[in-house]
PDB file of C-alpha atoms in Angstrom:
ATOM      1  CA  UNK A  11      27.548 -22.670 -22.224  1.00 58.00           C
ATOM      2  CA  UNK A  12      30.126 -21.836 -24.323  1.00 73.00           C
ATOM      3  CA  UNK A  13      32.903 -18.484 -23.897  1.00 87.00           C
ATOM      4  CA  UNK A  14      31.797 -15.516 -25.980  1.00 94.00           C
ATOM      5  CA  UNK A  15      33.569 -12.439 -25.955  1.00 96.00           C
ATOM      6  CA  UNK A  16      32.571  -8.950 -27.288  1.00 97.00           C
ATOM      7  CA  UNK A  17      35.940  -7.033 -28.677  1.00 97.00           C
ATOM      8  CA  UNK A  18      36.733  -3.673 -29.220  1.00 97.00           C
ATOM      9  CA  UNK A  19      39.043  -2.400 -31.600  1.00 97.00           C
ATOM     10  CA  UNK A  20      40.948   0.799 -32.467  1.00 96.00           C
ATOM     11  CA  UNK A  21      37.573   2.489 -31.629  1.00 96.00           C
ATOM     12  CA  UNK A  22      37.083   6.449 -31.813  1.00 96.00           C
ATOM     13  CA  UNK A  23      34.905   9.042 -32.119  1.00 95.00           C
ATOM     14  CA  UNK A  24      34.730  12.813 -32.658  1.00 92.00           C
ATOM     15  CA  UNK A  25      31.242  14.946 -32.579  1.00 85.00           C
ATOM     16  CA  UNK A  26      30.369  16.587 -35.688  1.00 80.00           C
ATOM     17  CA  UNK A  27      29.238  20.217 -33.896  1.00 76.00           C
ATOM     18  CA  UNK A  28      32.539  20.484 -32.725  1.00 74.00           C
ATOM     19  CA  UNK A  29      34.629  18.621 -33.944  1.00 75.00           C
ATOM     20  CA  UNK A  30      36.295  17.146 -30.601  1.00 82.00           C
ATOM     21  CA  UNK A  31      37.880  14.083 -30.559  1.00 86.00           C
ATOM     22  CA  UNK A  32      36.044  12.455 -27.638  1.00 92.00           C
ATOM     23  CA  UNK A  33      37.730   8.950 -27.700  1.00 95.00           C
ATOM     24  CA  UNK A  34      40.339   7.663 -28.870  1.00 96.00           C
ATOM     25  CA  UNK A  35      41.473   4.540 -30.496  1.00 96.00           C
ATOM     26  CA  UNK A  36      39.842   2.119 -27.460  1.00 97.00           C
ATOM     27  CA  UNK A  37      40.675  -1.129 -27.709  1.00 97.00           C
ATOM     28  CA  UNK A  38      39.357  -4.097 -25.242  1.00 97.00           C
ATOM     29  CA  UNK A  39      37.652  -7.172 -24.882  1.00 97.00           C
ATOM     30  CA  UNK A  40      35.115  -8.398 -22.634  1.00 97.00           C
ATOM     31  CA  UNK A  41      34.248 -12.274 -21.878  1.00 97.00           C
ATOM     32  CA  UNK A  42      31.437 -14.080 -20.913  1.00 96.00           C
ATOM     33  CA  UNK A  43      30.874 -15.275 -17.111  1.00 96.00           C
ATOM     34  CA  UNK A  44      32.793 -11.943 -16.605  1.00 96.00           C
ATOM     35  CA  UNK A  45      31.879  -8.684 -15.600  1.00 97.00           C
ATOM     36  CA  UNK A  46      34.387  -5.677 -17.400  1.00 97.00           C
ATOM     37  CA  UNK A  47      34.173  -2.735 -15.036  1.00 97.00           C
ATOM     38  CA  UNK A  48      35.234   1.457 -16.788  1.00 97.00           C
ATOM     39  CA  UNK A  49      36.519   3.342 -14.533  1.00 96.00           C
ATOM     40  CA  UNK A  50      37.650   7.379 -15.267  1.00 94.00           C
ATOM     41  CA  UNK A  51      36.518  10.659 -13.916  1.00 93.00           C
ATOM     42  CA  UNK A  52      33.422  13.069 -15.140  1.00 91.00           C
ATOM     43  CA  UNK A  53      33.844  13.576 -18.887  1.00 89.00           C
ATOM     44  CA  UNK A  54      36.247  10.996 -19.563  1.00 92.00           C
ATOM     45  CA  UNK A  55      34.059   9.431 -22.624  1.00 92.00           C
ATOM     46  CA  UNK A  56      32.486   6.153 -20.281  1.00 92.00           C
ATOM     47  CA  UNK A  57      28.880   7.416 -21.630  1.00 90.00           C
ATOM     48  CA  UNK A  58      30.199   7.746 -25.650  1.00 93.00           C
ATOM     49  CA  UNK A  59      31.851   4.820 -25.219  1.00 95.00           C
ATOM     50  CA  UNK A  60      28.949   2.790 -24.660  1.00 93.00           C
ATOM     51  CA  UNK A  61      26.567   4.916 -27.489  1.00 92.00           C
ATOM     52  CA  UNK A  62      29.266   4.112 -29.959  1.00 94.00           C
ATOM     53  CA  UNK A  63      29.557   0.420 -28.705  1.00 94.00           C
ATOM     54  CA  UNK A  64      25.831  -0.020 -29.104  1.00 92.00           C
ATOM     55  CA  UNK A  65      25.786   1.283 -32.029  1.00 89.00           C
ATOM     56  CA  UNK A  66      23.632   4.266 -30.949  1.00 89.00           C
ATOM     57  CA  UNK A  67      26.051   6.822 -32.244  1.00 91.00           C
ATOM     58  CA  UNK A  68      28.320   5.994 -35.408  1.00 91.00           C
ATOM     59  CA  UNK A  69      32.161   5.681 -34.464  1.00 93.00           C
ATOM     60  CA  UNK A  70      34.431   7.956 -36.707  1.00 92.00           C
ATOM     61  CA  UNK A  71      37.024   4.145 -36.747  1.00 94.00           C
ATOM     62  CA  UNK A  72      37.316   1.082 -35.594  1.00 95.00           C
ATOM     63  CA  UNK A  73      35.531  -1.928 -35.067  1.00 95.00           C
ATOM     64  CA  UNK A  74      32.493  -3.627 -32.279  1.00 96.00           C
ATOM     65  CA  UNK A  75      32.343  -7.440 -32.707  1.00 95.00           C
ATOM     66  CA  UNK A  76      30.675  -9.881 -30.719  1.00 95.00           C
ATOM     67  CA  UNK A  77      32.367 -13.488 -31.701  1.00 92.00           C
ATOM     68  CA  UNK A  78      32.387 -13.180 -35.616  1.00 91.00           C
ATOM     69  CA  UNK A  79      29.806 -10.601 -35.879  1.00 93.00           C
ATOM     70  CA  UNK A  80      30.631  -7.154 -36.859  1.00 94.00           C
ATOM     71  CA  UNK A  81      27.936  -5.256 -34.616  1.00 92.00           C
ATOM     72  CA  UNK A  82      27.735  -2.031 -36.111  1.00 88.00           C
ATOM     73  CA  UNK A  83      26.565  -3.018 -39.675  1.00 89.00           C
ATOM     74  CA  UNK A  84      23.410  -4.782 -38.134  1.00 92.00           C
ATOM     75  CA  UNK A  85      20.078  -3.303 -37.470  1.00 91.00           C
ATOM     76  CA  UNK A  86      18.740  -1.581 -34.770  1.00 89.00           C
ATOM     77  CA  UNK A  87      16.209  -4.330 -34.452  1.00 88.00           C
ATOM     78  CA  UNK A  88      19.595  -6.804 -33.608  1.00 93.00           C
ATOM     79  CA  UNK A  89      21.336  -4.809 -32.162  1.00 93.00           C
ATOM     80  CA  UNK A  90      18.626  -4.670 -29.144  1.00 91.00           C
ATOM     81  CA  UNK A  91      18.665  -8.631 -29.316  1.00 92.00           C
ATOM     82  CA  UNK A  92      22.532  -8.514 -28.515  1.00 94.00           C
ATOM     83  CA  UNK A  93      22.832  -5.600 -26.063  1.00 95.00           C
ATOM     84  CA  UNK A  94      20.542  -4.983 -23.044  1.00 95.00           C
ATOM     85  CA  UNK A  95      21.201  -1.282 -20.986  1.00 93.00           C
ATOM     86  CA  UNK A  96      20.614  -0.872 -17.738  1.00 91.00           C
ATOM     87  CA  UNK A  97      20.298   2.822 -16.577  1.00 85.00           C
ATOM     88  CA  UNK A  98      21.612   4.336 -13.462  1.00 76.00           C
ATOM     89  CA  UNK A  99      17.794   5.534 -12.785  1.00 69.00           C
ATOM     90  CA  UNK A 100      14.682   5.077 -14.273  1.00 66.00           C
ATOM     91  CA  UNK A 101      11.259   7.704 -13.565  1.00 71.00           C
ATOM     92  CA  UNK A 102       8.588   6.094 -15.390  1.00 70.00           C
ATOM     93  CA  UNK A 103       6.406   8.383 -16.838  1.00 72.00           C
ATOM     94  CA  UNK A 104       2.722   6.091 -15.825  1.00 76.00           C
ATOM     95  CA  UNK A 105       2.645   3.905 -12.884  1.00 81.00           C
ATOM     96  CA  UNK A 106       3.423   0.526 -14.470  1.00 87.00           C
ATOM     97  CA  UNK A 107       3.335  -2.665 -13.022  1.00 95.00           C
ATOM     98  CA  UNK A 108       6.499  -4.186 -12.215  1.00 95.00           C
ATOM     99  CA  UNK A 109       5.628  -7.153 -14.548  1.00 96.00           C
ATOM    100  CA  UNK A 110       4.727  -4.443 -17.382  1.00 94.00           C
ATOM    101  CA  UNK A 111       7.932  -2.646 -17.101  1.00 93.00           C
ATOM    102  CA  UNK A 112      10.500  -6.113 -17.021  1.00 95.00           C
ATOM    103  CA  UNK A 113       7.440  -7.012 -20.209  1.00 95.00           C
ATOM    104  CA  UNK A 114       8.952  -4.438 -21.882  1.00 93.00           C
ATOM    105  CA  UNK A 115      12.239  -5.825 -22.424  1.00 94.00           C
ATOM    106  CA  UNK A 116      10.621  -8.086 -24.862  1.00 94.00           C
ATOM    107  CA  UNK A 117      10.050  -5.455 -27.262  1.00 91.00           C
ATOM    108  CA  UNK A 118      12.996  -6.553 -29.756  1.00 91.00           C
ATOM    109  CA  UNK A 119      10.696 -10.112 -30.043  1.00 90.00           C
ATOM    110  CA  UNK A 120       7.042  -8.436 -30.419  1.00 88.00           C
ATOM    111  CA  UNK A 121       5.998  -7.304 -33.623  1.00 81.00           C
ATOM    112  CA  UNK A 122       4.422  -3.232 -33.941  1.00 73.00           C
ATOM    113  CA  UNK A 123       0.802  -4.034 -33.436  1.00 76.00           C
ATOM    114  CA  UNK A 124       1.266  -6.861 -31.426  1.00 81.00           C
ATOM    115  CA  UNK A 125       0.827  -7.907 -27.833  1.00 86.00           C
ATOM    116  CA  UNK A 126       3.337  -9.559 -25.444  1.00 89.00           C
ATOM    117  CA  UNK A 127       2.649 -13.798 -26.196  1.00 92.00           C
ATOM    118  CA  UNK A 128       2.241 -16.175 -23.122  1.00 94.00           C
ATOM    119  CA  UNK A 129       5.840 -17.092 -23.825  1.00 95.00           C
ATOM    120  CA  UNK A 130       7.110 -13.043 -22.936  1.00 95.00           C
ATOM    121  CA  UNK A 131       5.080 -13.177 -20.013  1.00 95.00           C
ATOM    122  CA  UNK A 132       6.693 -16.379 -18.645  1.00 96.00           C
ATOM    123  CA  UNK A 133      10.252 -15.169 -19.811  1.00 96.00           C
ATOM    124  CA  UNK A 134       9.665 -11.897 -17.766  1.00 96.00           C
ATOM    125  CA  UNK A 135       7.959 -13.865 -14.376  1.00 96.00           C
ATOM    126  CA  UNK A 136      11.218 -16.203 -14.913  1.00 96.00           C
ATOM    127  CA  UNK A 137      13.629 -13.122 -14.950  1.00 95.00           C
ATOM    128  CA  UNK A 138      11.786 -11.564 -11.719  1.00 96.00           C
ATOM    129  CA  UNK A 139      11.908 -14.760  -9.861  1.00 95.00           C
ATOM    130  CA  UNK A 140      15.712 -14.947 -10.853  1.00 93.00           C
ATOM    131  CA  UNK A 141      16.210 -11.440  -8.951  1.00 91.00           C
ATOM    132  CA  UNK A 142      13.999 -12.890  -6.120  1.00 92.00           C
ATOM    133  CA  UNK A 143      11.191 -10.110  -6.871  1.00 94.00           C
ATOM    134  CA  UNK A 144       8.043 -12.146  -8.298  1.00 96.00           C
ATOM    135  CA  UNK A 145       6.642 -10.800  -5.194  1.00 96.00           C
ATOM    136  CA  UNK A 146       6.481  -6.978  -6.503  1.00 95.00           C
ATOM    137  CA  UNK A 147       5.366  -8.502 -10.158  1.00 96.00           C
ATOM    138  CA  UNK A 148       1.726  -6.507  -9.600  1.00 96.00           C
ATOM    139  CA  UNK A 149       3.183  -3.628  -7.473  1.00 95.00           C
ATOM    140  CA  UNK A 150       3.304  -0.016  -9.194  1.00 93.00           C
ATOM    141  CA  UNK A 151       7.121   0.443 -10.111  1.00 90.00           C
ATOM    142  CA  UNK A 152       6.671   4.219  -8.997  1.00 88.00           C
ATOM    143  CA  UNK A 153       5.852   2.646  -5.372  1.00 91.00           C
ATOM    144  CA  UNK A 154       8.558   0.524  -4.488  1.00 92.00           C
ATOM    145  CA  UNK A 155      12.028   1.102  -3.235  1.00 90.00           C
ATOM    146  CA  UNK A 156      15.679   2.501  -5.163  1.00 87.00           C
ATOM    147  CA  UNK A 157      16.811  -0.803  -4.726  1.00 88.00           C
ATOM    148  CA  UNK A 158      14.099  -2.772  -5.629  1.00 91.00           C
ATOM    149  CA  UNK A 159      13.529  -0.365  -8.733  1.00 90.00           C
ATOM    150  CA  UNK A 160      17.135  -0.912  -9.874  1.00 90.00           C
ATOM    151  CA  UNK A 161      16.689  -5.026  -9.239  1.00 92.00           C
ATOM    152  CA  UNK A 162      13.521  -4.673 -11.277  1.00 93.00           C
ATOM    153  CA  UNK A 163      15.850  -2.975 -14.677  1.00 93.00           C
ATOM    154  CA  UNK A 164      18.065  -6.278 -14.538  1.00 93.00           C
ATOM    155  CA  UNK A 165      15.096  -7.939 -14.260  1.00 94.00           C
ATOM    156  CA  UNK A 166      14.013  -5.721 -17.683  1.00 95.00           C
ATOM    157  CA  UNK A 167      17.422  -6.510 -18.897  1.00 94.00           C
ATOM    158  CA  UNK A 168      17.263 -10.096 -18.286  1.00 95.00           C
ATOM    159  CA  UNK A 169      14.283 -10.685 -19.837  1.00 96.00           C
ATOM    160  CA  UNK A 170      15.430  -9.082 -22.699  1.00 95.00           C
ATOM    161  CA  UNK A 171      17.627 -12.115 -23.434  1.00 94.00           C
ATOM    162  CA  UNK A 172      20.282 -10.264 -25.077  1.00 94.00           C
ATOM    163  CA  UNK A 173      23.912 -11.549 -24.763  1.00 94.00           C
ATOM    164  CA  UNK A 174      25.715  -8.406 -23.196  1.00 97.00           C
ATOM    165  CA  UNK A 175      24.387  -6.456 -20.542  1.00 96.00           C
ATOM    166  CA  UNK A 176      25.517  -2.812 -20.306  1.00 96.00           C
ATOM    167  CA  UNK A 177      25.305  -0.554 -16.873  1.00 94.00           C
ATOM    168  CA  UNK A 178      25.496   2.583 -16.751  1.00 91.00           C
ATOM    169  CA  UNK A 179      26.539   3.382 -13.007  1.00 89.00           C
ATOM    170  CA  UNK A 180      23.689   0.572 -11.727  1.00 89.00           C
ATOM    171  CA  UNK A 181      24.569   1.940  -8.029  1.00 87.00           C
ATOM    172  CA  UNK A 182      24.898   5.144  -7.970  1.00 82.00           C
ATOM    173  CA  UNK A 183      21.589   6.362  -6.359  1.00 81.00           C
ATOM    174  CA  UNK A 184      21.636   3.568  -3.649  1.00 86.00           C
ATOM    175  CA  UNK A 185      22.671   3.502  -0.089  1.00 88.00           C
ATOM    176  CA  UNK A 186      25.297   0.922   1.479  1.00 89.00           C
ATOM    177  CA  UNK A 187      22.809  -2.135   1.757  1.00 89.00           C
ATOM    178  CA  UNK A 188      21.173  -1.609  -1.588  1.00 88.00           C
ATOM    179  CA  UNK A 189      24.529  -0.771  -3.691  1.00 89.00           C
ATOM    180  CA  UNK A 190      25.756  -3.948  -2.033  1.00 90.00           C
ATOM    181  CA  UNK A 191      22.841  -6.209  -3.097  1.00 90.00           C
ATOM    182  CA  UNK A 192      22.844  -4.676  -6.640  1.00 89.00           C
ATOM    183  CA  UNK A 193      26.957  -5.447  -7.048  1.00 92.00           C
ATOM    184  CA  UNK A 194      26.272  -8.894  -5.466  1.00 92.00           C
ATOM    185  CA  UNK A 195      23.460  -9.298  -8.020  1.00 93.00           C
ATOM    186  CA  UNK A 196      25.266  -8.313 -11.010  1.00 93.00           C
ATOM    187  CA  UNK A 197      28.164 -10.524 -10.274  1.00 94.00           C
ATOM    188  CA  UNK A 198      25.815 -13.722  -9.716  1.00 94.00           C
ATOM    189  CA  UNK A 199      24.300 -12.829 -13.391  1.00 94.00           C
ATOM    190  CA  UNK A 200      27.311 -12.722 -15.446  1.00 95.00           C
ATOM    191  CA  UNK A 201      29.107 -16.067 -13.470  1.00 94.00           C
ATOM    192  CA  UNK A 202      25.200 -18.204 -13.411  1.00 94.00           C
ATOM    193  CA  UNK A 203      24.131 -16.904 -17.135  1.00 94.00           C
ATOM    194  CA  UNK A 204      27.214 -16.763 -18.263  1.00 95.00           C
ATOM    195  CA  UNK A 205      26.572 -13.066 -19.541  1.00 96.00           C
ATOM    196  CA  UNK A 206      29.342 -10.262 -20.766  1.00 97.00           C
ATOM    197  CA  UNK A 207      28.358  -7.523 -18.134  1.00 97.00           C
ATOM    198  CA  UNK A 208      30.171  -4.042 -19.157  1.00 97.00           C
ATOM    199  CA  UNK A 209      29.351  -1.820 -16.467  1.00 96.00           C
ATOM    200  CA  UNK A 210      30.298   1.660 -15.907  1.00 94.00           C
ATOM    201  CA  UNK A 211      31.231   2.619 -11.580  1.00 92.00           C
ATOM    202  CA  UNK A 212      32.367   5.836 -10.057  1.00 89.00           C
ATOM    203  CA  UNK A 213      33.930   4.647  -7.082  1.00 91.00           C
ATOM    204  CA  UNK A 214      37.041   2.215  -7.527  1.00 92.00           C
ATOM    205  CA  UNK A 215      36.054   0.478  -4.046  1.00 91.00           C
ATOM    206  CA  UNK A 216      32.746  -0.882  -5.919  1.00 91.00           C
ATOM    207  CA  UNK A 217      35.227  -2.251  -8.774  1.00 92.00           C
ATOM    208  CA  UNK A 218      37.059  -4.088  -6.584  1.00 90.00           C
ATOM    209  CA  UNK A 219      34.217  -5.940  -5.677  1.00 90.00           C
ATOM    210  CA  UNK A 220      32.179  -6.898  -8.348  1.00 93.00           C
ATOM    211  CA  UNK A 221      34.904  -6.590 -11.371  1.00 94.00           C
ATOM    212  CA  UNK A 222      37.291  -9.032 -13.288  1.00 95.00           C
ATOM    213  CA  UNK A 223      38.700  -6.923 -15.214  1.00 96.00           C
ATOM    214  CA  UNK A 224      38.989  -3.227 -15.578  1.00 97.00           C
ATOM    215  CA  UNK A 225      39.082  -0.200 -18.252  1.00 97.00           C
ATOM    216  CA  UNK A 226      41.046   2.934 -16.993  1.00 97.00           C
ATOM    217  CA  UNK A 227      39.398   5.847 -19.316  1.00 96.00           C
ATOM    218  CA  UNK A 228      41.013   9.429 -19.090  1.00 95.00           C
ATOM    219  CA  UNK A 229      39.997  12.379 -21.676  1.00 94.00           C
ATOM    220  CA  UNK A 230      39.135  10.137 -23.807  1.00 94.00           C
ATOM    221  CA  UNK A 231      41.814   7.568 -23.793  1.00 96.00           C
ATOM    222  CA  UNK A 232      43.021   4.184 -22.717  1.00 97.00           C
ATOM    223  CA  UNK A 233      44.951   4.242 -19.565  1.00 96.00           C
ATOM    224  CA  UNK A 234      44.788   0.998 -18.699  1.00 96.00           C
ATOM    225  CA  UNK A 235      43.023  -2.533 -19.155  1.00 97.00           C
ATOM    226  CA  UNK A 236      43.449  -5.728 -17.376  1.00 96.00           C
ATOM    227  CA  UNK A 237      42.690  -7.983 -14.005  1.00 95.00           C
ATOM    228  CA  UNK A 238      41.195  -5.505 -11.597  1.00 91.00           C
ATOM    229  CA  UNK A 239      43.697  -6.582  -8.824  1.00 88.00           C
ATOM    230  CA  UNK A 240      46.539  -5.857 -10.950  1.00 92.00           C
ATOM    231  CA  UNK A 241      45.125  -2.070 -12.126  1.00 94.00           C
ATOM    232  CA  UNK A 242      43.556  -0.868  -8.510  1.00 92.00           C
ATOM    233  CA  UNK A 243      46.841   0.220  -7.436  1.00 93.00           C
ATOM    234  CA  UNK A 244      47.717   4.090  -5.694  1.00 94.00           C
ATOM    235  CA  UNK A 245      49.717   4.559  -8.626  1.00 94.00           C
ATOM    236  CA  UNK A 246      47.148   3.965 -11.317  1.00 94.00           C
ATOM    237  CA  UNK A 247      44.270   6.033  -8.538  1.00 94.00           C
ATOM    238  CA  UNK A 248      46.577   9.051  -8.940  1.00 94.00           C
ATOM    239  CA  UNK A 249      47.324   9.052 -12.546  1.00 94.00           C
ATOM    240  CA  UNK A 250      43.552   8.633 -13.163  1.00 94.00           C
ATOM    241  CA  UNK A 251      42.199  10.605 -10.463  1.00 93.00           C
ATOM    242  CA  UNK A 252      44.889  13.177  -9.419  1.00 91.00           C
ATOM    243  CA  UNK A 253      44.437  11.946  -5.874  1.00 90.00           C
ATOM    244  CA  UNK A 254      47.107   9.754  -3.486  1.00 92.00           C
ATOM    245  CA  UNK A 255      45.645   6.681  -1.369  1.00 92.00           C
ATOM    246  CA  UNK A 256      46.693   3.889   0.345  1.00 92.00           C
ATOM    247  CA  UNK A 257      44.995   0.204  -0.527  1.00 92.00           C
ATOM    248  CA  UNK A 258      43.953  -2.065   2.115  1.00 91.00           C
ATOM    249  CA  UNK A 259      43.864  -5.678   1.037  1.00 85.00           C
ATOM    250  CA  UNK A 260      41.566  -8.107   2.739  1.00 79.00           C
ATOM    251  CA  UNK A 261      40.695 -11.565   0.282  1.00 75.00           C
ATOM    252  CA  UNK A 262      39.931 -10.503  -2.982  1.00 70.00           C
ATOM    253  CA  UNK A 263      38.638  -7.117  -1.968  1.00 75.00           C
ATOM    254  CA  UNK A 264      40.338  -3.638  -1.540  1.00 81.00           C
ATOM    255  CA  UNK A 265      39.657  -1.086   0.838  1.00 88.00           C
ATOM    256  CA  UNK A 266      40.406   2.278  -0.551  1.00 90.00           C
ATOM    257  CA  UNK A 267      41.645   5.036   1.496  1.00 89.00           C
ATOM    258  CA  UNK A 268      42.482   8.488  -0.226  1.00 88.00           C
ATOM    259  CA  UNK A 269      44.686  11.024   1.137  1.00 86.00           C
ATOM    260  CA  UNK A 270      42.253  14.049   1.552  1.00 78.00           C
ATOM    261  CA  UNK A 271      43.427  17.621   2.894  1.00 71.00           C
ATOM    262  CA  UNK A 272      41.070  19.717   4.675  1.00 64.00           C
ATOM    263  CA  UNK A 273      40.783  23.304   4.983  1.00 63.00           C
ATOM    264  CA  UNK A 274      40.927  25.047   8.539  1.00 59.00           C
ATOM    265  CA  UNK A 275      38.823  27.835   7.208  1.00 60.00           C
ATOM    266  CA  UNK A 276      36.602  28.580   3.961  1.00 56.00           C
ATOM    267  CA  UNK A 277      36.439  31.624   2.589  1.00 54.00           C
TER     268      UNK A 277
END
C-alpha cells in the first residue's frame, strides 16, 4: 500500500449572511496509516473545517488535494468515493438492520433505481466482520448499544471504501470502556488499511491516545500542527484552552491534569 496524503492549503472561509470570517488561511496535511487529530474549544471552526474540506460548503481560498487531485472541482458523486464521515451520533429514523445501515455506505457505487449487488453486500459483511460485529448484522440498529452503534458507522464508513475517513467527535456520547474501544478501533483502521483518519476530539487526553499528529484550532485559526507529543504540552493547553495543567507521562500516553478552582459557595 502505498503513502497518500490529503493537503490543505491556505484554506478559509467566511459565511455569506454575515459576513464572518470563520477560518482562516488553514494549512495541513494528513498521511495515510495516520490518524490527524483537531483539537480547539466550542466554536473554534473544527465543524466548517471539515464542510469546506469535503467540499460540502465552498471555501472563500485555498486549496483541498488528495495526492494530485484538486478535490473541490470534482463532483459530489466523487467526492463521496474519497471521503467517508462518521458522525458523533446517529438516530435512525426506521429500525434498520445493522447490515442495511453499513449497506448504505455503498450508495456512491449503486446507481438511482438500483439495488445493492451481491458484491455491496459482501463488502459491507466484510467491513462488519473487520469491527468484530457480523454478529449484530440482522439486529435493529435502534436496539443495540452506544458503542456498538458507533462501531457499526465505521463499519458504514468502511464499507464505503473511500480513502479518508472523517470523525466528527466519534466518542463523545460513550462511557470509559466504549470511548476506549472506539479510539482503539480507529487507530487499528488507519495503521491495518492504511487510511487518512481526520478526526475531530474534545478532550486532549483522548488525543494523546489515538493521534499522530495534531491541529490546534482557535477562532478560527491555526495555532498549532505537528507530532501530538510535541503539541500536548501545559503551555499549548493554556493558550488554547485558557486553563493551566500539569502532564503526566507514562509510554506514549499523557495523563492530563488541569488546575481547577472551586467555589466555597454559589450564589
Amino acid at each position: 500500500m502505498g503513502q497518500l496524503r490529503l493537503e490543505i492549503k491556505n484554506l478559509s472561509f467566511r459565511h455569506r449572511s454575515t459576513q464572518r470570517e470563520v477560518l482562516k488561511e488553514i494549512s495541513f496535511y494528513a498521511d495515510s496509516g495516520k490518524v490527524t487529530a483537531v483539537l480547539g474549544p466550542n466554536g473554534s471552526g473544527k465543524s466548517t473545517l471539515f464542510k469546506c474540506i469535503t467540499g460540502i460548503w465552498k471555501p472563500l481560498q485555498g486549496e483541498v488535494r488528495l495526492g494530485e487531485t484538486e478535490i473541490l472541482s470534482l463532483s459530489t458523486k466523487e467526492k463521496a468515493k474519497i471521503f467517508a464521515f462518521v458522525p458523533q451520533s446517529h438516530e435512525a429514523p426506521f429500525p434498520y438492520t445493522v447490515l442495511d445501515l453499513v449497506l448504505m455506505g455503498r450508495c456512491p457505487y449503486v446507481n438511482l433505481f438500483s439495488s445493492p449487488s451481491a458484491k455491496d453486500h459482501e463488502i459491507a459483511e466484510k467491513a462488519l466482520s473487520t469491527l468484530g460485529i457480523l454478529h449484530l448484522s440482522q439486529r435493529p440498529y435502534t436496539k443495540i448499544s452506544g458503542g456498538e452503534r458507533q462501531l457499526a458507522l465505521i463499519a458504514r464508513a468502511l464499507a464505503q471504501e473511500s480513502q479518508v475517513m472523517i470523525m466528527d467527535e466519534p466518542t463523545s456520547h460513550l462511557d470509559f470502556k466504549n470511548q476506549l474501544l472506539v479510539l482503539s478501533t480507529i487507530r487499528s483502521i488507519a495503521q491495518a488499511l492504511n487510511k487518512i483518519i481526520l478526526i475531530t476530539l474534545h478532550d486532549p487526553n483522548c488525543a494523546s491516545m489515538v493521534s499522530d499528529q495534531l491541529i490546534l484550532l482557535k477562532d478560527g485559526k491555526l495555532l498549532g500542527f505537528g507530532p501530538q507529543e510535541e503539541l500536548i504540552t501545559p503551555a499549548t493547553l493554556e493558550l488554547l484552552y485558557g486553563i493551566k495543567s500539569n502532564i503526566i507521562k507514562h509510554d506514549r500516553y499523557k495523563v492530563i491534569i488541569p488546575y481547577i478552582k472551586y467555589k466555597e459557595r454559589l450564589t
